[in-house]
CSV table of C-alpha atoms in Angstrom, one decimal:
chain,number,residue,atom,x,y,z
A,250,UNK,CA,-42.9,-118.5,-58.8
A,251,UNK,CA,-41.3,-115.2,-58.1
A,252,UNK,CA,-42.5,-115.4,-54.5
A,253,UNK,CA,-40.8,-118.8,-54.2
A,254,UNK,CA,-37.5,-117.4,-55.3
A,255,UNK,CA,-37.8,-114.4,-52.9
A,256,UNK,CA,-38.6,-116.8,-50.1
A,257,UNK,CA,-35.6,-119.0,-50.9
A,258,UNK,CA,-33.4,-115.9,-51.0
A,259,UNK,CA,-34.7,-114.7,-47.6
A,260,UNK,CA,-34.1,-118.2,-46.2
A,261,UNK,CA,-30.5,-118.2,-47.5
A,262,UNK,CA,-29.9,-114.7,-46.0
A,263,UNK,CA,-31.2,-115.9,-42.6
A,264,UNK,CA,-29.0,-119.0,-42.8
A,265,UNK,CA,-25.9,-117.1,-43.7
A,266,UNK,CA,-26.7,-114.5,-40.9
A,267,UNK,CA,-26.8,-117.3,-38.4
A,268,UNK,CA,-23.6,-118.8,-39.7
A,269,UNK,CA,-21.7,-115.5,-39.6
A,270,UNK,CA,-22.7,-114.7,-36.1
A,271,UNK,CA,-19.6,-114.9,-33.9
A,272,UNK,CA,-19.6,-116.6,-30.5
A,273,UNK,CA,-19.3,-114.7,-27.3
A,274,UNK,CA,-16.0,-112.8,-26.8
A,275,UNK,CA,-15.2,-114.8,-23.7
A,276,UNK,CA,-15.7,-118.1,-25.5
A,277,UNK,CA,-13.4,-117.0,-28.2
A,278,UNK,CA,-10.8,-115.8,-25.7
A,279,UNK,CA,-11.0,-119.2,-23.9
A,280,UNK,CA,-10.6,-121.0,-27.2
A,281,UNK,CA,-7.6,-118.9,-28.0
A,282,UNK,CA,-5.9,-119.4,-24.6
A,283,UNK,CA,-6.6,-123.2,-24.9
A,284,UNK,CA,-4.8,-123.2,-28.3
A,285,UNK,CA,-1.9,-121.2,-26.8
A,286,UNK,CA,-1.6,-123.8,-24.0
A,287,UNK,CA,-1.6,-126.6,-26.5
A,288,UNK,CA,1.2,-124.9,-28.5
A,289,UNK,CA,3.3,-124.3,-25.4
A,290,UNK,CA,3.2,-128.0,-24.7
A,291,UNK,CA,4.7,-128.7,-28.1
A,292,UNK,CA,7.8,-126.6,-27.4
A,293,UNK,CA,11.1,-128.5,-26.6
A,294,UNK,CA,13.0,-126.3,-24.3
A,295,UNK,CA,16.9,-126.4,-24.4
A,296,UNK,CA,18.7,-127.9,-21.5
A,297,UNK,CA,20.8,-125.7,-19.1
A,298,UNK,CA,24.0,-127.1,-20.7
A,299,UNK,CA,22.9,-126.1,-24.2
A,300,UNK,CA,21.9,-122.6,-23.0
A,301,UNK,CA,25.2,-122.1,-21.3
A,302,UNK,CA,27.1,-123.2,-24.4
A,303,UNK,CA,25.1,-120.8,-26.7
A,304,UNK,CA,25.6,-118.0,-24.2
A,305,UNK,CA,29.4,-118.5,-24.3
A,306,UNK,CA,29.3,-118.5,-28.1
A,307,UNK,CA,27.3,-115.2,-28.2
A,308,UNK,CA,29.7,-113.6,-25.8
A,309,UNK,CA,32.7,-114.8,-27.8
A,310,UNK,CA,31.3,-113.4,-31.1
A,311,UNK,CA,30.5,-110.1,-29.4
A,312,UNK,CA,34.1,-109.8,-28.2
A,313,UNK,CA,35.6,-110.7,-31.6
A,314,UNK,CA,33.4,-108.3,-33.4
A,315,UNK,CA,34.1,-105.6,-30.9
A,316,UNK,CA,37.9,-106.1,-31.4
A,317,UNK,CA,37.4,-106.0,-35.1
A,318,UNK,CA,35.5,-102.8,-35.1
A,319,UNK,CA,38.0,-101.2,-32.6
A,320,UNK,CA,40.9,-102.2,-34.9
A,321,UNK,CA,39.0,-100.9,-38.0
A,322,UNK,CA,38.2,-97.6,-36.2
A,323,UNK,CA,41.9,-97.1,-35.1
A,324,UNK,CA,43.2,-98.0,-38.5
A,325,UNK,CA,40.9,-95.5,-40.3
A,326,UNK,CA,41.6,-92.9,-37.7
A,327,UNK,CA,45.4,-93.3,-38.3
A,328,UNK,CA,44.8,-93.2,-42.1
A,329,UNK,CA,42.8,-90.0,-41.8
A,330,UNK,CA,45.7,-88.5,-39.7
A,331,UNK,CA,48.1,-89.3,-42.4
A,332,UNK,CA,45.9,-87.7,-45.1
A,333,UNK,CA,45.3,-84.6,-43.0
A,334,UNK,CA,49.1,-84.1,-42.3
A,335,UNK,CA,49.9,-84.6,-46.0
A,336,UNK,CA,47.4,-82.1,-47.2
A,337,UNK,CA,48.5,-79.3,-44.9
């Protein structure tokens, strides 16, 4: 009876060893690249008009933020000049 249990455990170990064995690295790479190709086909790319519109929005936001930071810098610099002249 104990021998049957040992034989059953050995058989289970052999089965799990066969299941856990990974396929060849090239097969896994081909499978991965095939999955990547499938995902790329699902992408909906924006049109040229949409891309140009978004580019214009980004440039406008950069200009507005640049002007805001410039004005803030100048204002704080002027405030610091007033404080430094007052303290002296």
